């Protein structure tokens, strides 16, 4: 799975002008399932991001996780993270999971996150979404498992 994690002071996702999900302090998680991914891959990624120490402690060092600061998760599907630009300028997406598999892994990831974390918001898989955020820092971490 590929993901881009952004530490935010606030973030939201809208569909057709309606807010589908919104968080204050926390992590915006852009998530892409790839062809070889499994539920075990999703579990590893969730473990990593819940423990990722990118929030400041009292000394100003990145030493706290989203769980430590009781922040939210806004999880948004984004198959374009699988873009391949090896040849040419038009991206190919053959590395992305087939839509049915991608949706199943996305749903699994969201449900697993909801079981382990109290604040989880989402977009809608496959929808045309508008994401708004205030990147705090800025802190942006790409993760590929």
GROMACS .gro file of C-alpha atoms in nm:
model
  145
    1UNK     CA    1   0.000   0.000   0.000
    2UNK     CA    2   0.106   0.353  -0.064
    3UNK     CA    3   0.009   0.640   0.156
    4UNK     CA    4   0.087   1.005   0.205
    5UNK     CA    5   0.039   1.117   0.563
    6UNK     CA    6   0.002   1.487   0.638
    7UNK     CA    7   0.001   1.630   0.989
    8UNK     CA    8  -0.284   1.879   0.992
    9UNK     CA    9  -0.437   2.135   1.224
   10UNK     CA   10  -0.760   2.077   1.031
   11UNK     CA   11  -0.875   1.890   0.720
   12UNK     CA   12  -1.196   1.808   0.541
   13UNK     CA   13  -1.318   1.623   0.235
   14UNK     CA   14  -1.623   1.731   0.035
   15UNK     CA   15  -1.827   1.556  -0.230
   16UNK     CA   16  -2.062   1.761  -0.450
   17UNK     CA   17  -2.023   2.056  -0.212
   18UNK     CA   18  -2.117   1.853   0.097
   19UNK     CA   19  -1.864   1.778   0.370
   20UNK     CA   20  -1.821   1.401   0.399
   21UNK     CA   21  -1.555   1.407   0.670
   22UNK     CA   22  -1.374   1.663   0.884
   23UNK     CA   23  -1.110   1.658   1.157
   24UNK     CA   24  -0.922   1.911   1.362
   25UNK     CA   25  -0.566   1.824   1.471
   26UNK     CA   26  -0.461   1.487   1.336
   27UNK     CA   27  -0.354   1.307   1.021
   28UNK     CA   28  -0.485   1.330   0.668
   29UNK     CA   29  -0.422   0.985   0.520
   30UNK     CA   30  -0.423   0.959   0.140
   31UNK     CA   31  -0.442   0.584   0.076
   32UNK     CA   32  -0.377   0.369  -0.232
   33UNK     CA   33  -0.408  -0.008  -0.254
   34UNK     CA   34  -0.180  -0.178  -0.505
   35UNK     CA   35  -0.218  -0.510  -0.685
   36UNK     CA   36  -0.011  -0.719  -0.441
   37UNK     CA   37  -0.164  -0.572  -0.124
   38UNK     CA   38  -0.353  -0.778   0.133
   39UNK     CA   39  -0.532  -0.721   0.462
   40UNK     CA   40  -0.199  -0.795   0.631
   41UNK     CA   41  -0.044  -0.505   0.436
   42UNK     CA   42  -0.327  -0.279   0.550
   43UNK     CA   43  -0.275  -0.390   0.912
   44UNK     CA   44   0.098  -0.311   0.894
   45UNK     CA   45   0.029   0.033   0.749
   46UNK     CA   46  -0.231   0.111   1.016
   47UNK     CA   47   0.010   0.001   1.291
   48UNK     CA   48   0.278   0.226   1.146
   49UNK     CA   49   0.064   0.537   1.115
   50UNK     CA   50  -0.098   0.505   1.460
   51UNK     CA   51   0.250   0.492   1.615
   52UNK     CA   52   0.416   0.744   1.382
   53UNK     CA   53   0.576   1.005   1.610
   54UNK     CA   54   0.531   1.328   1.418
   55UNK     CA   55   0.354   1.548   1.675
   56UNK     CA   56   0.556   1.775   1.902
   57UNK     CA   57   0.620   1.698   2.267
   58UNK     CA   58   0.667   1.964   2.536
   59UNK     CA   59   1.026   2.018   2.420
   60UNK     CA   60   0.912   2.083   2.061
   61UNK     CA   61   1.050   1.753   1.926
   62UNK     CA   62   0.845   1.522   1.705
   63UNK     CA   63   0.793   1.256   1.967
   64UNK     CA   64   0.417   1.198   1.993
   65UNK     CA   65   0.177   0.992   1.785
   66UNK     CA   66  -0.175   1.076   1.670
   67UNK     CA   67  -0.296   0.854   1.954
   68UNK     CA   68  -0.083   1.042   2.208
   69UNK     CA   69  -0.235   1.377   2.106
   70UNK     CA   70  -0.586   1.230   2.065
   71UNK     CA   71  -0.598   1.359   1.709
   72UNK     CA   72  -0.828   1.256   1.429
   73UNK     CA   73  -0.773   1.050   1.117
   74UNK     CA   74  -0.920   1.160   0.785
   75UNK     CA   75  -0.877   0.868   0.545
   76UNK     CA   76  -0.919   0.941   0.174
   77UNK     CA   77  -0.879   0.689  -0.108
   78UNK     CA   78  -0.639   0.807  -0.378
   79UNK     CA   79  -0.550   0.555  -0.650
   80UNK     CA   80  -0.335   0.817  -0.825
   81UNK     CA   81  -0.058   0.747  -0.571
   82UNK     CA   82   0.011   0.440  -0.789
   83UNK     CA   83   0.097   0.664  -1.086
   84UNK     CA   84   0.375   0.531  -1.307
   85UNK     CA   85   0.566   0.792  -1.506
   86UNK     CA   86   0.854   0.568  -1.612
   87UNK     CA   87   0.795   0.637  -1.980
   88UNK     CA   88   0.617   0.942  -2.114
   89UNK     CA   89   0.430   1.219  -1.941
   90UNK     CA   90   0.087   1.064  -1.906
   91UNK     CA   91   0.066   0.858  -1.587
   92UNK     CA   92  -0.029   0.493  -1.599
   93UNK     CA   93  -0.212   0.330  -1.311
   94UNK     CA   94  -0.161  -0.042  -1.375
   95UNK     CA   95   0.001  -0.078  -1.031
   96UNK     CA   96  -0.317   0.027  -0.854
   97UNK     CA   97  -0.546  -0.244  -0.726
   98UNK     CA   98  -0.851  -0.324  -0.939
   99UNK     CA   99  -1.136  -0.100  -0.815
  100UNK     CA  100  -1.323  -0.385  -0.640
  101UNK     CA  101  -1.011  -0.501  -0.458
  102UNK     CA  102  -0.909  -0.142  -0.384
  103UNK     CA  103  -1.247  -0.067  -0.230
  104UNK     CA  104  -1.239  -0.385  -0.021
  105UNK     CA  105  -0.894  -0.298   0.117
  106UNK     CA  106  -0.994   0.066   0.175
  107UNK     CA  107  -1.307  -0.043   0.364
  108UNK     CA  108  -1.104  -0.295   0.564
  109UNK     CA  109  -0.846  -0.028   0.653
  110UNK     CA  110  -1.117   0.218   0.764
  111UNK     CA  111  -1.297  -0.041   0.978
  112UNK     CA  112  -0.969  -0.152   1.138
  113UNK     CA  113  -0.885   0.213   1.211
  114UNK     CA  114  -1.228   0.268   1.370
  115UNK     CA  115  -1.172  -0.030   1.600
  116UNK     CA  116  -0.839   0.109   1.718
  117UNK     CA  117  -0.883   0.486   1.713
  118UNK     CA  118  -1.173   0.701   1.839
  119UNK     CA  119  -1.180   0.972   1.571
  120UNK     CA  120  -1.193   0.841   1.212
  121UNK     CA  121  -1.353   1.031   0.924
  122UNK     CA  122  -1.349   0.938   0.554
  123UNK     CA  123  -1.426   1.035   0.203
  124UNK     CA  124  -1.610   0.799  -0.033
  125UNK     CA  125  -1.415   0.545  -0.235
  126UNK     CA  126  -1.411   0.629  -0.605
  127UNK     CA  127  -1.589   0.964  -0.566
  128UNK     CA  128  -1.467   1.293  -0.708
  129UNK     CA  129  -1.360   1.462  -0.384
  130UNK     CA  130  -1.223   1.799  -0.286
  131UNK     CA  131  -0.977   1.783   0.002
  132UNK     CA  132  -0.901   2.091   0.210
  133UNK     CA  133  -0.630   2.100   0.473
  134UNK     CA  134  -0.401   2.312   0.680
  135UNK     CA  135  -0.073   2.120   0.680
  136UNK     CA  136   0.085   2.172   1.021
  137UNK     CA  137   0.459   2.225   0.997
  138UNK     CA  138   0.440   2.140   0.709
  139UNK     CA  139   0.485   1.772   0.784
  140UNK     CA  140   0.424   1.528   0.498
  141UNK     CA  141   0.541   1.165   0.514
  142UNK     CA  142   0.513   0.918   0.225
  143UNK     CA  143   0.482   0.553   0.331
  144UNK     CA  144   0.502   0.249   0.105
  145UNK     CA  145   0.467  -0.105   0.239
   0.00000   0.00000   0.00000
